[in-house]
Coordinates of C-alpha atoms in Angstrom, one line a residue:
Chain G
M1179 CA 104.6 56.5 39.2
M1180 CA 106.1 57.0 42.6
N1181 CA 108.7 54.7 43.9
D1182 CA 108.6 53.4 47.5
F1183 CA 110.8 56.2 48.8
K1184 CA 108.6 58.9 47.3
M1185 CA 105.4 57.2 48.7
H1186 CA 106.9 56.9 52.1
L1187 CA 108.0 60.6 52.0
K1188 CA 104.6 61.6 50.9
E1189 CA 103.0 59.6 53.8
Y1190 CA 105.2 61.5 56.3
V1191 CA 104.6 64.9 54.8
D1192 CA 100.8 64.3 54.5
F1193 CA 100.7 63.0 58.1
F1194 CA 102.6 66.1 59.2
E1195 CA 100.4 68.6 57.3
D1196 CA 97.2 66.9 58.4
N1197 CA 98.1 67.1 62.0
L1198 CA 99.9 70.4 62.2
P1199 CA 96.8 72.6 62.4
Q1200 CA 95.8 71.2 65.9
F1201 CA 99.1 72.6 67.2
L1202 CA 98.6 76.1 65.9
P1203 CA 97.0 78.9 67.9
K1204 CA 93.4 79.9 67.6
A1205 CA 92.3 83.4 66.9
E1206 CA 91.7 85.4 70.1
P1207 CA 89.8 88.7 70.4
H1208 CA 91.8 91.8 69.6
Q1209 CA 94.8 89.8 68.5
E1210 CA 93.5 87.9 65.5
V1211 CA 96.6 89.0 63.5
L1212 CA 98.9 86.9 65.7
S1213 CA 97.3 83.5 65.0
E1214 CA 97.1 84.5 61.3
S1215 CA 100.8 85.5 61.1
V1216 CA 102.0 82.5 63.0
T1217 CA 99.9 80.2 60.7
Y1218 CA 101.2 82.1 57.6
C1219 CA 104.8 81.5 58.6
I1220 CA 104.5 77.7 59.0
T1221 CA 101.9 76.8 56.4
D1222 CA 102.6 75.9 52.7
G1223 CA 106.2 75.9 53.6
G1224 CA 109.1 74.1 52.4
K1225 CA 110.1 70.5 52.2
R1226 CA 109.3 69.6 55.8
I1227 CA 112.7 67.8 56.0
R1228 CA 113.2 68.4 59.7
P1229 CA 109.8 67.0 60.8
V1230 CA 110.3 64.0 58.4
L1231 CA 113.6 63.3 60.2
V1232 CA 112.0 63.4 63.6
L1233 CA 109.3 61.0 62.5
E1234 CA 111.6 58.6 60.7
F1235 CA 114.2 58.4 63.4
C1236 CA 111.5 57.7 65.9
R1237 CA 110.1 55.0 63.7
L1238 CA 113.6 53.5 63.3
F1239 CA 113.9 52.8 67.0
C1240 CA 110.3 52.0 68.0
G1241 CA 108.3 51.2 64.9
D1242 CA 105.8 53.9 65.5
Y1243 CA 106.3 57.4 64.1
K1244 CA 103.0 59.0 65.1
K1245 CA 103.8 59.6 68.7
A1246 CA 106.6 61.9 67.6
M1247 CA 104.2 64.4 66.0
P1248 CA 104.5 67.1 68.8
F1249 CA 108.3 67.0 68.4
A1250 CA 108.0 67.2 64.6
A1251 CA 105.7 70.2 65.0
A1252 CA 108.1 71.8 67.5
I1253 CA 111.1 71.6 65.2
E1254 CA 109.2 73.1 62.3
M1255 CA 108.0 75.9 64.5
I1256 CA 111.7 76.7 65.4
H1257 CA 112.7 76.5 61.7
S1258 CA 109.8 78.8 60.7
Y1259 CA 110.5 81.4 63.4
S1260 CA 114.1 81.5 62.3
L1261 CA 113.1 82.3 58.8
A1262 CA 110.6 85.0 59.9
H1263 CA 113.3 86.7 61.9
D1264 CA 116.0 86.1 59.3
D1265 CA 113.9 87.9 56.7
L1266 CA 113.4 91.0 58.8
P1267 CA 114.9 94.3 57.5
C1268 CA 117.6 94.4 60.2
M1269 CA 118.7 90.9 59.1
D1270 CA 118.6 89.7 55.5
D1271 CA 115.8 92.1 54.5
D1272 CA 114.2 89.5 52.2
D1273 CA 110.8 90.4 50.6
M1274 CA 110.0 86.9 49.3
R1275 CA 110.1 83.5 51.0
R1276 CA 109.0 80.3 49.2
G1277 CA 107.3 82.2 46.4
K1278 CA 105.2 84.4 48.6
P1279 CA 105.8 87.7 50.5
S1280 CA 107.9 87.2 53.6
C1281 CA 106.1 87.6 57.0
H1282 CA 107.2 91.2 57.5
K1283 CA 106.1 92.2 54.0
K1284 CA 102.7 90.8 54.7
Y1285 CA 102.1 91.8 58.3
G1286 CA 104.6 94.5 59.0
E1287 CA 107.9 94.3 61.0
A1288 CA 106.5 94.3 64.5
N1289 CA 104.0 91.6 63.8
A1290 CA 106.7 89.5 62.1
L1291 CA 109.0 89.9 65.1
L1292 CA 106.2 88.8 67.4
A1293 CA 105.1 85.9 65.1
G1294 CA 108.7 84.6 65.3
D1295 CA 108.7 85.0 69.1
A1296 CA 105.4 83.2 69.3
L1297 CA 106.5 80.3 67.1
L1298 CA 109.7 79.9 69.2
T1299 CA 107.7 79.8 72.4
L1300 CA 105.0 77.6 71.0
A1301 CA 107.6 75.0 70.1
F1302 CA 108.3 74.4 73.8
D1303 CA 104.7 74.8 74.8
T1304 CA 103.9 72.0 72.2
I1305 CA 106.4 69.6 73.7
A1306 CA 105.3 70.3 77.2
S1307 CA 101.6 70.3 76.7
K1308 CA 100.9 68.0 73.7
T1309 CA 103.1 65.0 74.5
D1310 CA 101.2 61.9 75.3
F1311 CA 102.8 60.9 78.6
S1312 CA 101.2 57.5 78.5
D1313 CA 103.6 56.8 75.6
I1314 CA 106.6 59.0 76.1
S1315 CA 108.1 59.5 79.6
P1316 CA 108.5 63.0 81.0
L1317 CA 112.2 62.4 81.1
Q1318 CA 112.3 61.7 77.3
A1319 CA 110.2 64.8 76.7
I1320 CA 112.3 67.1 78.7
R1321 CA 115.5 65.7 77.2
A1322 CA 114.1 66.2 73.7
A1323 CA 113.2 69.8 74.7
G1324 CA 116.7 70.3 76.0
V1325 CA 118.3 69.1 72.8
L1326 CA 116.0 71.4 70.8
A1327 CA 116.8 74.4 72.9
E1328 CA 120.5 73.7 72.9
K1329 CA 120.8 73.2 69.1
A1330 CA 118.5 76.2 68.4
G1331 CA 120.4 78.5 70.9
V1332 CA 123.6 80.3 71.6
Y1333 CA 125.9 77.3 70.7
G1334 CA 123.7 76.3 67.8
M1335 CA 121.5 78.1 65.3
I1336 CA 121.6 81.5 66.8
G1337 CA 125.3 81.3 67.2
G1338 CA 125.5 80.6 63.5
Q1339 CA 123.4 83.6 62.7
V1340 CA 125.8 85.8 64.7
I1341 CA 128.8 84.4 62.9
D1342 CA 127.0 85.2 59.7
L1343 CA 126.4 88.8 60.8
Q1344 CA 130.0 89.2 62.0
S1345 CA 131.4 88.0 58.7
E1346 CA 129.3 90.3 56.6
G1347 CA 131.5 92.3 54.2
K1348 CA 134.5 90.3 55.2
K1349 CA 136.1 87.6 53.1
A1350 CA 135.3 84.4 55.0
D1351 CA 137.4 81.2 54.6
V1352 CA 136.0 77.7 54.2
E1353 CA 136.7 76.9 57.9
I1354 CA 134.5 79.8 59.0
L1355 CA 131.9 78.8 56.5
K1356 CA 131.9 75.3 57.9
L1357 CA 131.7 76.5 61.5
M1358 CA 128.8 78.8 60.6
D1359 CA 126.8 76.2 58.7
S1360 CA 127.4 73.6 61.3
K1361 CA 125.6 75.9 63.7
K1362 CA 123.2 77.6 61.4
T1363 CA 122.0 74.5 59.6
S1364 CA 123.4 71.2 60.9
A1365 CA 122.5 72.0 64.5
L1366 CA 118.7 72.1 63.9
I1367 CA 118.9 69.0 61.7
A1368 CA 120.7 67.3 64.5
A1369 CA 118.0 68.3 66.9
A1370 CA 115.5 66.8 64.5
C1371 CA 117.3 63.4 64.3
Q1372 CA 118.2 63.3 68.0
M1373 CA 114.7 64.2 69.2
G1374 CA 113.4 61.4 67.0
C1375 CA 115.9 59.0 68.6
I1376 CA 115.1 60.1 72.1
V1377 CA 111.3 59.8 71.6
G1378 CA 111.8 56.4 69.9
G1379 CA 113.9 55.2 72.9
A1380 CA 117.3 54.9 71.2
D1381 CA 120.4 54.4 73.3
E1382 CA 123.1 57.0 73.9
A1383 CA 125.4 55.6 71.2
D1384 CA 122.7 55.8 68.6
I1385 CA 121.7 59.4 69.7
A1386 CA 125.3 60.4 69.2
L1387 CA 125.5 58.7 65.8
A1388 CA 122.4 60.5 64.6
G1389 CA 124.1 63.7 65.5
E1390 CA 127.1 62.9 63.4
Y1391 CA 124.8 61.9 60.5
A1392 CA 123.0 65.3 60.8
E1393 CA 126.3 67.1 60.8
K1394 CA 127.1 65.6 57.4
I1395 CA 123.8 66.1 55.7
G1396 CA 123.4 69.6 57.2
L1397 CA 126.6 70.7 55.6
A1398 CA 125.8 69.0 52.4
F1399 CA 122.4 70.7 52.4
Q1400 CA 124.0 74.1 52.8
I1401 CA 126.5 73.5 50.0
V1402 CA 123.7 72.4 47.7
D1403 CA 122.0 75.6 48.5
D1404 CA 125.0 77.6 47.4
I1405 CA 125.3 75.5 44.2
L1406 CA 121.6 76.1 43.4
D1407 CA 122.1 79.8 43.9
V1408 CA 124.5 79.7 41.0
K1409 CA 122.9 77.1 38.7
G1410 CA 119.4 76.6 40.0
D1411 CA 116.1 77.5 38.5
A1412 CA 114.4 80.5 40.2
K1413 CA 111.0 79.1 39.5
L1414 CA 111.6 75.8 41.1
L1415 CA 113.4 77.4 44.1
G1416 CA 110.7 80.0 44.6
K1417 CA 113.3 82.7 45.1
P1418 CA 115.7 84.6 42.8
V1419 CA 119.1 83.0 42.0
G1420 CA 122.5 84.8 42.0
S1421 CA 121.8 86.7 45.2
D1422 CA 124.9 85.4 46.9
S1423 CA 127.3 86.8 44.3
E1424 CA 125.2 89.9 44.0
N1425 CA 125.6 90.5 47.7
D1426 CA 129.3 89.6 47.4
K1427 CA 128.8 86.8 49.9
S1428 CA 131.5 84.2 50.5
T1429 CA 130.0 80.7 49.6
Y1430 CA 131.5 77.3 49.0
V1431 CA 131.1 77.9 45.3
S1432 CA 132.9 81.3 45.4
L1433 CA 135.7 79.8 47.5
L1434 CA 136.0 76.3 46.1
G1435 CA 134.4 76.5 42.7
L1436 CA 131.4 74.5 41.5
E1437 CA 133.2 71.3 40.8
Q1438 CA 135.0 71.0 44.2
S1439 CA 131.8 72.1 46.0
Q1440 CA 129.9 69.3 44.2
R1441 CA 132.7 66.8 45.2
L1442 CA 132.3 67.9 48.9
V1443 CA 128.5 67.3 48.7
D1444 CA 129.2 63.8 47.3
D1445 CA 131.8 63.0 50.0
L1446 CA 129.5 64.2 52.8
T1447 CA 126.7 62.2 51.4
N1448 CA 128.8 59.1 51.2
E1449 CA 129.9 59.6 54.8
A1450 CA 126.3 60.2 55.9
I1451 CA 125.3 56.9 54.3
E1452 CA 128.1 55.1 55.9
I1453 CA 126.8 56.2 59.3
L1454 CA 123.3 55.1 58.3
N1455 CA 124.7 51.6 57.5
R1456 CA 125.0 51.1 61.2
F1457 CA 121.3 51.5 61.7
E1458 CA 119.1 48.5 60.8
G1459 CA 116.2 49.5 58.6
S1460 CA 117.6 52.8 57.5
E1461 CA 116.7 52.4 53.7
F1462 CA 114.4 55.4 53.8
L1463 CA 117.0 57.6 55.4
R1464 CA 119.5 56.5 52.8
E1465 CA 117.1 57.5 49.9
L1466 CA 116.3 60.7 51.7
T1467 CA 120.0 61.5 52.0
L1468 CA 120.5 61.0 48.3
F1469 CA 117.4 62.9 47.5
L1470 CA 118.6 65.9 49.4
A1471 CA 122.0 65.8 47.7
K1472 CA 120.4 65.7 44.3
R1473 CA 117.5 68.1 44.8
D1474 CA 117.0 71.0 42.4
Y1475 CA 114.8 73.1 44.7
Chain U
M669 CA 118.3 99.5 109.4
M670 CA 116.6 96.9 107.3
N671 CA 113.4 95.2 108.5
D672 CA 112.9 91.5 108.2
F673 CA 111.1 91.8 104.8
K674 CA 113.9 93.9 103.3
M675 CA 116.5 91.5 104.6
H676 CA 114.6 88.5 103.3
L677 CA 114.2 90.3 99.9
K678 CA 117.9 91.1 99.8
E679 CA 118.8 87.5 100.5
Y680 CA 116.7 86.3 97.5
V681 CA 118.1 88.9 95.2
D682 CA 121.7 88.3 96.3
F683 CA 121.2 84.5 95.9
F684 CA 119.8 85.1 92.4
E685 CA 122.5 87.5 91.3
D686 CA 125.3 85.2 92.7
N687 CA 124.0 82.2 90.9
L688 CA 122.8 83.7 87.6
P689 CA 126.2 83.9 85.9
Q690 CA 126.5 80.1 85.8
F691 CA 123.4 80.0 83.6
L692 CA 124.7 82.5 81.1
P693 CA 126.5 81.6 77.9
K694 CA 130.2 81.7 77.6
A695 CA 132.0 83.5 74.8
E696 CA 132.5 81.4 71.7
P697 CA 134.9 82.0 68.8
H698 CA 133.6 84.4 66.1
Q699 CA 130.4 85.1 68.1
E700 CA 131.7 86.8 71.2
V701 CA 129.1 89.6 70.8
L702 CA 126.3 87.1 71.5
S703 CA 127.3 86.1 75.0
E704 CA 128.1 89.8 75.7
S705 CA 124.7 91.1 74.4
V706 CA 122.8 88.3 76.2
T707 CA 124.6 89.1 79.5
Y708 CA 124.1 92.8 79.0
C709 CA 120.3 92.3 78.7
I710 CA 120.0 90.3 81.9
T711 CA 122.6 91.9 84.2
D712 CA 122.2 94.9 86.5
G713 CA 118.6 94.8 85.7
G714 CA 115.5 95.7 87.5
K715 CA 113.9 94.5 90.7
R716 CA 114.1 90.8 90.0
I717 CA 110.5 90.5 91.1
R718 CA 109.7 87.4 89.0
P719 CA 112.7 85.3 90.2
V720 CA 111.9 86.3 93.8
L721 CA 108.3 85.1 93.3
V722 CA 109.6 81.8 91.9
L723 CA 111.9 81.3 94.9
E724 CA 109.4 82.3 97.5
F725 CA 106.5 80.2 96.2
C726 CA 108.8 77.2 96.1
R727 CA 110.0 77.9 99.7
L728 CA 106.3 78.3 100.8
F729 CA 105.5 74.7 99.8
C730 CA 108.7 72.8 100.5
G731 CA 110.8 75.0 102.8
D732 CA 113.7 75.1 100.3
Y733 CA 114.1 77.9 97.7
K734 CA 117.5 77.0 96.2
K735 CA 116.3 74.2 94.1
A736 CA 114.1 76.6 92.1
M737 CA 117.1 78.6 90.8
P738 CA 117.0 77.3 87.2
F739 CA 113.3 78.3 87.0
A740 CA 114.1 81.7 88.5
A741 CA 116.8 82.2 85.9
A742 CA 114.4 81.0 83.2
I743 CA 111.7 83.5 84.0
E744 CA 114.1 86.4 84.1
M745 CA 115.5 85.3 80.7
I746 CA 112.0 85.5 79.3
H747 CA 111.4 88.9 80.9
S748 CA 114.8 90.2 79.6
Y749 CA 114.2 88.9 76.1
S750 CA 110.8 90.6 76.0
L751 CA 112.4 94.0 77.0
A752 CA 115.1 93.6 74.4
H753 CA 112.5 93.0 71.6
D754 CA 110.1 95.6 73.0
D755 CA 112.8 98.3 72.8
L756 CA 113.5 97.5 69.1
P757 CA 112.8 100.3 66.5
C758 CA 109.9 98.4 65.0
M759 CA 108.3 98.1 68.5
D760 CA 108.6 100.9 71.1
D761 CA 111.9 102.2 69.7
D762 CA 113.3 103.0 73.2
D763 CA 116.9 104.2 73.5
M764 CA 117.2 103.8 77.2
R765 CA 116.4 100.9 79.6
R766 CA 117.1 101.0 83.3
G767 CA 119.3 104.0 82.9
K768 CA 121.6 102.5 80.3
P769 CA 121.4 102.3 76.5
S770 CA 118.9 99.7 75.3
C771 CA 120.4 96.5 73.7
H772 CA 119.8 97.7 70.1
K773 CA 121.4 101.1 70.9
K774 CA 124.5 99.3 72.3
Y775 CA 124.8 96.3 69.9
G776 CA 122.7 97.2 66.9
E777 CA 119.3 96.0 65.8
A778 CA 120.3 92.6 64.4
N779 CA 122.3 91.7 67.5
A780 CA 119.5 92.8 69.8
L781 CA 117.0 90.7 67.9
L782 CA 119.3 87.7 68.2
A783 CA 120.1 88.4 71.9
G784 CA 116.4 88.3 72.6
D785 CA 115.9 85.0 70.6
A786 CA 118.9 83.6 72.5
L787 CA 117.5 84.5 75.9
L788 CA 114.1 83.1 75.0
T789 CA 115.7 79.8 73.9
L790 CA 118.1 79.7 76.8
A791 CA 115.1 79.9 79.3
F792 CA 114.0 76.4 78.1
D793 CA 117.5 75.1 77.8
T794 CA 118.1 76.1 81.4
I795 CA 115.0 74.3 82.7
A796 CA 115.8 71.2 80.6
S797 CA 119.5 70.9 81.3
K798 CA 120.1 72.6 84.7
T799 CA 117.3 71.1 86.8
D800 CA 118.6 68.7 89.4
F801 CA 116.4 65.7 88.7
S802 CA 117.4 64.1 92.0
D803 CA 115.3 66.8 93.7
I804 CA 112.7 67.8 91.1
S805 CA 110.9 65.2 89.0
P806 CA 111.0 65.4 85.2
L807 CA 107.2 65.7 85.3
Q808 CA 107.5 68.8 87.5
A809 CA 110.1 70.3 85.3
I810 CA 108.2 69.7 82.1
R811 CA 105.0 71.0 83.7
A812 CA 106.8 74.2 84.8
A813 CA 108.3 74.6 81.3
G814 CA 104.8 74.3 79.9
V815 CA 103.4 76.9 82.2
L816 CA 106.2 79.3 81.3
A817 CA 105.7 78.7 77.5
E818 CA 102.0 79.1 77.8
K819 CA 102.1 82.3 79.8
A820 CA 104.9 83.8 77.7
G821 CA 103.2 82.8 74.4
V822 CA 100.3 83.5 72.1
Y823 CA 97.6 83.4 74.8
G824 CA 99.9 85.3 77.3
M825 CA 102.6 87.9 77.0
I826 CA 103.0 87.9 73.2
G827 CA 99.2 88.1 72.8
G828 CA 99.3 91.2 75.1
Q829 CA 102.0 92.8 72.9
V830 CA 99.9 92.3 69.8
I831 CA 96.9 93.8 71.5
D832 CA 99.1 96.8 72.5
L833 CA 100.2 97.1 68.8
Q834 CA 96.7 96.8 67.5
S835 CA 95.4 99.5 69.8
E836 CA 98.1 102.0 68.8
G837 CA 96.6 105.3 67.8
K838 CA 93.2 104.2 68.9
K839 CA 91.4 105.2 72.1
A840 CA 91.4 102.1 74.2
D841 CA 88.8 101.5 77.0
V842 CA 89.6 100.2 80.4
E843 CA 88.4 96.7 79.5
I844 CA 90.9 96.4 76.7
L845 CA 93.6 97.8 78.9
K846 CA 92.9 95.2 81.5
L847 CA 92.8 92.4 78.9
M848 CA 96.1 93.7 77.5
D849 CA 97.8 93.9 80.9
S850 CA 96.5 90.6 82.1
K851 CA 98.4 89.1 79.2
K852 CA 101.3 91.5 78.9
T853 CA 102.2 91.7 82.6
S854 CA 100.1 89.3 84.8
A855 CA 100.7 86.2 82.7
L856 CA 104.4 86.2 83.2
I857 CA 104.0 87.0 86.9
A858 CA 101.6 84.1 87.1
A859 CA 104.2 81.8 85.4
A860 CA 106.7 82.9 88.1
C861 CA 104.3 82.1 91.0
Q862 CA 103.0 78.9 89.5
M863 CA 106.5 77.6 88.5
G864 CA 107.5 78.1 92.2
C865 CA 104.4 76.2 93.3
I866 CA 105.0 73.3 90.9
V867 CA 108.7 73.0 91.8
G868 CA 107.8 73.2 95.5
G869 CA 105.2 70.4 95.1
A870 CA 102.0 72.4 95.7
D871 CA 98.7 70.8 94.9
E872 CA 96.4 71.9 92.0
A873 CA 94.2 74.1 94.1
D874 CA 97.2 76.1 95.4
I875 CA 98.7 76.4 91.9
A876 CA 95.4 77.9 90.7
L877 CA 95.2 80.2 93.7
A878 CA 98.8 81.4 93.0
G879 CA 97.6 82.2 89.5
E880 CA 94.7 84.3 90.8
Y881 CA 97.1 86.2 93.2
A882 CA 99.4 86.9 90.2
E883 CA 96.5 88.3 88.2
K884 CA 95.8 90.8 90.9
I885 CA 99.4 92.0 91.6
G886 CA 100.2 92.0 87.8
L887 CA 97.4 94.4 87.1
A888 CA 98.3 96.5 90.2
F889 CA 101.9 96.6 89.0
Q890 CA 100.9 97.9 85.6
I891 CA 98.6 100.6 87.1
V892 CA 101.4 101.7 89.4
D893 CA 103.6 102.0 86.3
D894 CA 101.1 104.3 84.7
I895 CA 100.8 106.4 87.9
L896 CA 104.6 106.6 88.1
D897 CA 104.8 107.8 84.5
V898 CA 102.7 110.8 85.7
K899 CA 104.1 111.6 89.1
G900 CA 107.2 109.5 89.4
D901 CA 110.8 110.7 89.6
A902 CA 112.7 110.0 86.3
K903 CA 116.0 109.6 88.3
L904 CA 114.6 106.8 90.5
L905 CA 112.8 105.2 87.6
G906 CA 115.9 105.2 85.3
K907 CA 113.7 106.4 82.4
P908 CA 111.9 109.6 81.4
V909 CA 108.4 110.3 82.8
G910 CA 105.5 111.6 80.8
S911 CA 106.1 109.4 77.9
D912 CA 102.6 107.9 77.9
S913 CA 100.8 111.2 77.6
E914 CA 103.5 112.4 75.1
N915 CA 102.7 109.3 72.9
D916 CA 99.0 109.9 73.5
K917 CA 98.8 106.4 75.0
S918 CA 95.6 105.3 76.8
T919 CA 96.5 104.5 80.4
Y920 CA 94.6 103.9 83.6
V921 CA 95.5 107.4 84.6
S922 CA 94.3 109.0 81.4
L923 CA 91.1 107.0 81.4
L924 CA 90.2 106.9 85.2
G925 CA 92.2 109.8 86.7
L926 CA 94.9 109.5 89.3
E927 CA 92.7 109.1 92.3
Q928 CA 90.5 106.3 90.9
S929 CA 93.7 104.5 89.5
Q930 CA 95.2 104.6 93.0
R931 CA 92.0 103.2 94.4
L932 CA 92.1 100.4 91.9
V933 CA 95.7 99.6 93.0
D934 CA 94.6 99.5 96.7
D935 CA 91.6 97.3 95.9
L936 CA 93.7 94.8 93.9
T937 CA 96.4 94.8 96.6
N938 CA 93.7 94.0 99.2
E939 CA 92.3 91.2 97.1
A940 CA 95.8 89.8 96.5
I941 CA 96.4 89.8 100.3
E942 CA 93.1 88.0 100.9
I943 CA 94.3 85.2 98.6
L944 CA 97.6 85.1 100.4
N945 CA 95.8 84.6 103.7
R946 CA 94.9 81.1 102.5
F947 CA 98.6 80.2 102.3
E948 CA 100.3 79.4 105.6
G949 CA 103.6 81.2 106.1
S950 CA 102.9 83.9 103.5
E951 CA 104.1 86.9 105.5
F952 CA 106.9 87.7 103.1
L953 CA 104.6 87.6 100.1
R954 CA 102.2 89.9 102.0
E955 CA 105.0 92.4 102.5
L956 CA 106.1 92.1 98.9
T957 CA 102.6 92.8 97.7
L958 CA 102.5 96.0 99.7
F959 CA 106.0 96.9 98.7
L960 CA 105.1 96.6 95.0
A961 CA 101.9 98.7 95.4
K962 CA 103.9 101.5 97.2
R963 CA 107.0 101.4 95.1
D964 CA 108.3 104.7 93.7
Y965 CA 110.5 103.1 91.0

């Protein structure tokens, strides 16, 4: 039997999955492959953590999560584009993603590049053209778009990717790892939390707090990833384990050991929950934070 | 001596070049190459036609062009990202761009991919965070961002790229070429004209007319490109000529011949000017339209 948290999570994920298709492109003559590759990248994919965070933070501040759907779709489009580009031969050259061929394996490199570009562009198109302005003001929408662009851009996710590239083949230290993951992972999670806040009408102090919370769980998320790469189950993960050590990549586990890495996850999780205690009605986020720290996939 | 048109054009281009740097990313620790590659892609580049169109259409409707600068920067960021990605080995695999090494030749494939992603993201960040909302309403800004995303996306520029890919090695007919160029080239020019209109406060009818005008000059622009690839001067163009026929690519010239292609350019130019006649004070745009049709680079 599912507990309340699991039911609540399922409600969000189901709502997201049910509504996502209306935001995806239709097939157009002579370019059918594009709508197909875009849909491929964002369908059947992953845990939908970022959209869930958008929806729940919106609900937290205004009681209604449904109006945040365009923003939930937008963040997942950004996340999906980043995976499609990250898997390309000139980047990580990964053949598999979530238990199925990566986009470039399925559609070829050029189409995977363009599918990523299309998803990135579609994220902003979605916010601009699918927001219900009777419910969300244009200023809220443009501010949310700005947060998304900032956190996904040069000072956020893409910056993290570049740091990752630059440190290839070098021995990174924990400080560089943290800087990289703060940009590569936490930034987009912060965009999710903060977009939810903005659309839900939160004040500046709460928007900032949500960003701090995201910083903690983003880092914890990345460390758990590293731990799972060592002791996870390839079947549950949908990807091979041991690839970090095979690629001689510096990770929290390789630098700190399993035990200390796990302690860091626990500390970050506790700090995240302390931040949540300042939000009334944040029981679901508390459970989600624990769920992410204890996940085995 | 410069005539009025050339002076006016120079004023716009100088204004754009002088103000662009404030919109470009600063170097950040461990990721210096990113701000460098982004700046490389957008600096010393091209004719700045799209930003000029943004600025002039804004001036046409409100008398002031300076407030449209963030939108002019955004459209050039989109244009520059599309060139960086287009030059990648998995796309056109071009080593030279505007007389200098293409981004991937200079910084490597992964960095060129990320520079493009960064420019695309930065375009929307610029609109969201650099617009002066005392002068432009949030609704105008989000609408302009929506036009940009739509015209740059699945149904616009990226769609055109996919049609281009799909028609590789096949004999395209003129209808497919027109569809492709309408998306690949005209769409972004339409975004430039229409963003200028929106920011300048034009009404719906004028925004639509500006789109029709863009369709004409975009197509003419592409046909002139094909003509220059046959009879242009490589030195003026900053790239080798004859590459289309070398690659056995269907072009207006290969399908219609030089003479009929030139006639098509003349017809489109006349139609574009007829549309302009419906805008008061459009002398500069008229001259620009003729200038683009007669360009030799």
